[in-house]
Amino acid sequence: MCHVHTIIGEKQNPHICQKCGSAMLLRETKKGVNKGKQFWGCSTFPECRTVNSVIKLDISQTII
């Protein structure tokens, strides 16, 4: 059932690869210094190796 949610999420994904036009997937690094951090990676990996950083906004701070 989990794979169904993944497929649905991919279809509703507004992130598109600038290089090849495919959908970008939210991925998580498994090794190294950045282990556990998320990034957007092209769904056609390894053919296309485009990656984008995930920008998290802190909405707890209010601007007056």
PDB file of C-alpha atoms in Angstrom:
ATOM      1  CA  MET A   1       0.000   0.000   0.000  1.00  0.00           C
ATOM      2  CA  CYS A   2       2.938   2.337   0.683  1.00  0.00           C
ATOM      3  CA  HIS A   3       4.023   2.159  -2.968  1.00  0.00           C
ATOM      4  CA  VAL A   4       0.584   3.413  -4.027  1.00  0.00           C
ATOM      5  CA  HIS A   5       1.041   6.568  -1.937  1.00  0.00           C
ATOM      6  CA  THR A   6       4.472   7.061  -3.520  1.00  0.00           C
ATOM      7  CA  ILE A   7       3.027   6.811  -7.031  1.00  0.00           C
ATOM      8  CA  ILE A   8       0.198   9.233  -6.201  1.00  0.00           C
ATOM      9  CA  GLY A   9       2.699  11.665  -4.696  1.00  0.00           C
ATOM     10  CA  GLU A  10       4.843  11.504  -7.824  1.00  0.00           C
ATOM     11  CA  LYS A  11       1.870  12.346 -10.050  1.00  0.00           C
ATOM     12  CA  GLN A  12       0.953  15.378  -7.922  1.00  0.00           C
ATOM     13  CA  ASN A  13       4.558  16.580  -7.775  1.00  0.00           C
ATOM     14  CA  PRO A  14       5.041  20.137  -9.089  1.00  0.00           C
ATOM     15  CA  HIS A  15       8.849  19.723  -9.264  1.00  0.00           C
ATOM     16  CA  ILE A  16      10.150  19.145 -12.794  1.00  0.00           C
ATOM     17  CA  CYS A  17      13.757  18.447 -13.796  1.00  0.00           C
ATOM     18  CA  GLN A  18      15.257  21.450 -15.608  1.00  0.00           C
ATOM     19  CA  LYS A  19      17.563  19.214 -17.632  1.00  0.00           C
ATOM     20  CA  CYS A  20      15.264  16.479 -18.990  1.00  0.00           C
ATOM     21  CA  GLY A  21      11.704  17.530 -18.021  1.00  0.00           C
ATOM     22  CA  SER A  22      10.970  14.436 -15.896  1.00  0.00           C
ATOM     23  CA  ALA A  23       9.452  14.490 -12.420  1.00  0.00           C
ATOM     24  CA  MET A  24      11.706  15.155  -9.445  1.00  0.00           C
ATOM     25  CA  LEU A  25      11.453  12.818  -6.433  1.00  0.00           C
ATOM     26  CA  LEU A  26      12.048  13.708  -2.803  1.00  0.00           C
ATOM     27  CA  ARG A  27      14.962  11.508  -1.748  1.00  0.00           C
ATOM     28  CA  GLU A  28      17.117  11.113   1.358  1.00  0.00           C
ATOM     29  CA  THR A  29      20.884  10.623   1.497  1.00  0.00           C
ATOM     30  CA  LYS A  30      21.934   7.261   2.920  1.00  0.00           C
ATOM     31  CA  LYS A  31      25.673   7.785   3.528  1.00  0.00           C
ATOM     32  CA  GLY A  32      28.321  10.392   4.157  1.00  0.00           C
ATOM     33  CA  VAL A  33      28.354  13.760   5.840  1.00  0.00           C
ATOM     34  CA  ASN A  34      24.844  14.622   4.619  1.00  0.00           C
ATOM     35  CA  LYS A  35      23.284  11.336   5.810  1.00  0.00           C
ATOM     36  CA  GLY A  36      19.560  11.752   6.515  1.00  0.00           C
ATOM     37  CA  LYS A  37      19.175  15.043   4.627  1.00  0.00           C
ATOM     38  CA  GLN A  38      16.552  15.325   1.910  1.00  0.00           C
ATOM     39  CA  PHE A  39      17.027  16.499  -1.670  1.00  0.00           C
ATOM     40  CA  TRP A  40      15.089  16.530  -4.930  1.00  0.00           C
ATOM     41  CA  GLY A  41      16.532  14.019  -7.416  1.00  0.00           C
ATOM     42  CA  CYS A  42      15.492  13.320 -10.998  1.00  0.00           C
ATOM     43  CA  SER A  43      13.229  10.269 -11.394  1.00  0.00           C
ATOM     44  CA  THR A  44      15.295   9.075 -14.380  1.00  0.00           C
ATOM     45  CA  PHE A  45      18.465   8.599 -12.295  1.00  0.00           C
ATOM     46  CA  PRO A  46      21.077   7.351 -13.293  1.00  0.00           C
ATOM     47  CA  GLU A  47      20.432   8.620 -16.848  1.00  0.00           C
ATOM     48  CA  CYS A  48      19.898  12.146 -15.499  1.00  0.00           C
ATOM     49  CA  ARG A  49      21.764  13.141 -12.332  1.00  0.00           C
ATOM     50  CA  THR A  50      20.082  16.488 -11.651  1.00  0.00           C
ATOM     51  CA  VAL A  51      19.618  17.278  -7.936  1.00  0.00           C
ATOM     52  CA  ASN A  52      18.119  20.264  -6.105  1.00  0.00           C
ATOM     53  CA  SER A  53      18.296  21.237  -2.455  1.00  0.00           C
ATOM     54  CA  VAL A  54      15.259  21.096  -0.213  1.00  0.00           C
ATOM     55  CA  ILE A  55      14.465  24.498   1.244  1.00  0.00           C
ATOM     56  CA  LYS A  56      12.575  24.318   4.512  1.00  0.00           C
ATOM     57  CA  LEU A  57      10.818  27.449   5.675  1.00  0.00           C
ATOM     58  CA  ASP A  58      10.454  28.144   9.376  1.00  0.00           C
ATOM     59  CA  ILE A  59       6.896  29.438   9.690  1.00  0.00           C
ATOM     60  CA  SER A  60       7.144  29.767  13.468  1.00  0.00           C
ATOM     61  CA  GLN A  61       8.807  33.174  13.089  1.00  0.00           C
ATOM     62  CA  THR A  62       6.391  36.027  12.486  1.00  0.00           C
ATOM     63  CA  ILE A  63       7.339  39.211  10.701  1.00  0.00           C
ATOM     64  CA  ILE A  64       5.905  42.407  12.118  1.00  0.00           C
TER      65      ILE A  64
END
